[in-house]
Every structure is written in structure tokens, then in C-alpha cells.
């Protein structure tokens, strides 16, 4: 497995398994399958309500804790220093872990600075190995990163061959922040990746699928990808992307597919913010 090095020296796998929209009842089985395939990064969140499934799966797997990379996120209902601190301990309990490898602020709303203070304390106490944010658009990210003491090590964003997030890369670089891609194969208003003729043609030269090319394109950019599937065969296909590389010309060809550089969800739309807070805050 290829890795990237975060700003504090922590090595993070470039490919992981995501459990967004995986039901609590299905999560343990899915994560167990993913671990058996070879995935060692598992991405979950408090809001997914399946942290316990992740914890049960890795505990039963026999895999050493130091060989896993567990990611979870603090939800907006737990924003603020005191509530966030309690929620971090609760996530540790559900994950059955003494530490979390990467902890993120899930959304850029509520008392994010209070949440970050709790995360910094957890980081310094050894409860967390790395901290970052999720869904922070360029302006919001810069404002936040400028004022906090420990700079975000990761920003998880909607990112794939149709949503390439090139505009935020210089800002990430300024703070030493790595990008992590949710929705690396589409969804959330983006279709056509796995059926792309461009990706399929590139893959055909190597006996690879369009989806495998899409994931390889991300990881060659140094972006962590977390595809999700509930089918073990698809998990295996998504995992088998490190036995080939794309040429510079092919990377440039895929770059022309960009349609929505900053994503299809308008995180700054007051109606979206109102919806989140009223329904999940």
C-alpha cells in the first residue's frame, strides 16, 4: 500500500474504505470484508452511526491496532470544546480503540474553534495521532487554518475526476495540509465516472476498469481516496490499483474531465446550512 506523510510525520494509506451510508447492521460485515481484502484505512464518522460496527470488525479481525488507520469525525451536534471532548471519548469507546489515527471536524459550522481546541488537547494527550477538517471550502479553510495553533493535517472534500478541487490545492500547500477524497467514484450529484469512455480507454490498455483508473488518478495526485462498496468483489477491484501507473499524458487527459472544481454541494448556501442545523444540529 502506498502512503503519504502528514505534516507531523504520520504515514497515512493512500487508499481506504469508507462507510458513509452503510447501515449499522451491515457495517461490521462490510468492514470485515474490506479488512480481509487488504484495506487498512477505515473512514467513519459520528454522524454515520456505525462506529461500533467498525470497532467490532477490526477487533474480530486479529489485525494489530498499529497496522490500522482509523478515521472518524466530530459532528456539528457535538461542536464546542466540552461537547466535542466528550464525543471523542465516546468515539474511542465505540471504536474499541485507545487512539484515533485521524480525527476531523465533519462540517464547518457551529463552534468549530471550540471543537478544535478539544481536538488539539486530544492530540497532545495521545488520544489522536492527527487532526484535520472535512468539507471546508477554500475561504473557510484559510480563515480557520490561519487562526488555529495546530494546522489541519487533512481536509476531506468531495473529489473525483469530475470534481478535481484544483483551486484549493495552493491553500492546502500553504498550511501543509493533505487532501482526502470522499465520493471518489461519483454520487452526490455526479454520475458518469464508472461509465466514462475516457477512463475506460485508458484502463483497457492495462486490463483495468474505469473506476480503477479514476482511483489511481487520485492517488497519483497524492490524494487519499475512500471508495465505498458493500460488495466484496467490488472492494477487491477498487483495491487493485497499485500495480500500474498513469503516464503524464494520461494524467493530463483525465484532468480535462473537470466539471465542478469545488463540488456539487453548496456548503455556503444559507438554506443548506439551515437544513443541517435544523435537522442534525
mmCIF file of C-alpha atoms in Angstrom, residues 23-33 35 42 44 49-63 68 70 91-97:
data_model
loop_
_atom_site.group_PDB
_atom_site.id
_atom_site.type_symbol
_atom_site.label_atom_id
_atom_site.label_comp_id
_atom_site.label_asym_id
_atom_site.label_seq_id
_atom_site.Cartn_x
_atom_site.Cartn_y
_atom_site.Cartn_z
ATOM 1 C CA UNK A 23 -26.197 0.819 7.839
ATOM 2 C CA UNK A 24 -25.148 -0.015 11.408
ATOM 3 C CA UNK A 25 -26.383 -3.577 10.859
ATOM 4 C CA UNK A 26 -24.291 -4.023 7.708
ATOM 5 C CA UNK A 27 -21.201 -2.146 8.821
ATOM 6 C CA UNK A 28 -19.429 -4.910 10.736
ATOM 7 C CA UNK A 29 -19.774 -7.357 7.854
ATOM 8 C CA UNK A 30 -18.659 -4.792 5.256
ATOM 9 C CA UNK A 31 -15.622 -3.653 7.233
ATOM 10 C CA UNK A 32 -14.674 -7.274 7.913
ATOM 11 C CA UNK A 33 -14.774 -7.929 4.167
ATOM 12 C CA UNK A 35 -10.083 -5.803 6.008
ATOM 13 C CA UNK A 42 -11.327 2.747 7.547
ATOM 14 C CA UNK A 44 -16.311 6.525 9.551
ATOM 15 C CA UNK A 49 -23.930 5.892 13.473
ATOM 16 C CA UNK A 50 -21.769 2.899 12.599
ATOM 17 C CA UNK A 51 -18.572 3.447 14.599
ATOM 18 C CA UNK A 52 -19.447 0.405 16.716
ATOM 19 C CA UNK A 53 -19.565 -1.780 13.602
ATOM 20 C CA UNK A 54 -16.083 -0.607 12.667
ATOM 21 C CA UNK A 55 -14.849 -1.348 16.175
ATOM 22 C CA UNK A 56 -16.374 -4.821 16.243
ATOM 23 C CA UNK A 57 -14.951 -5.680 12.818
ATOM 24 C CA UNK A 58 -11.356 -4.742 13.496
ATOM 25 C CA UNK A 59 -11.378 -6.328 16.946
ATOM 26 C CA UNK A 60 -12.535 -9.634 15.476
ATOM 27 C CA UNK A 61 -10.113 -9.432 12.541
ATOM 28 C CA UNK A 62 -6.996 -10.231 14.548
ATOM 29 C CA UNK A 63 -5.192 -7.340 12.845
ATOM 30 C CA UNK A 68 -4.800 0.008 11.100
ATOM 31 C CA UNK A 70 -8.971 4.613 11.839
ATOM 32 C CA UNK A 91 -15.958 7.545 19.620
ATOM 33 C CA UNK A 92 -12.955 5.852 21.203
ATOM 34 C CA UNK A 93 -15.298 3.626 23.182
ATOM 35 C CA UNK A 94 -17.362 2.686 20.132
ATOM 36 C CA UNK A 95 -14.266 2.043 18.018
ATOM 37 C CA UNK A 96 -12.792 -0.033 20.882
ATOM 38 C CA UNK A 97 -9.536 1.837 20.413
#
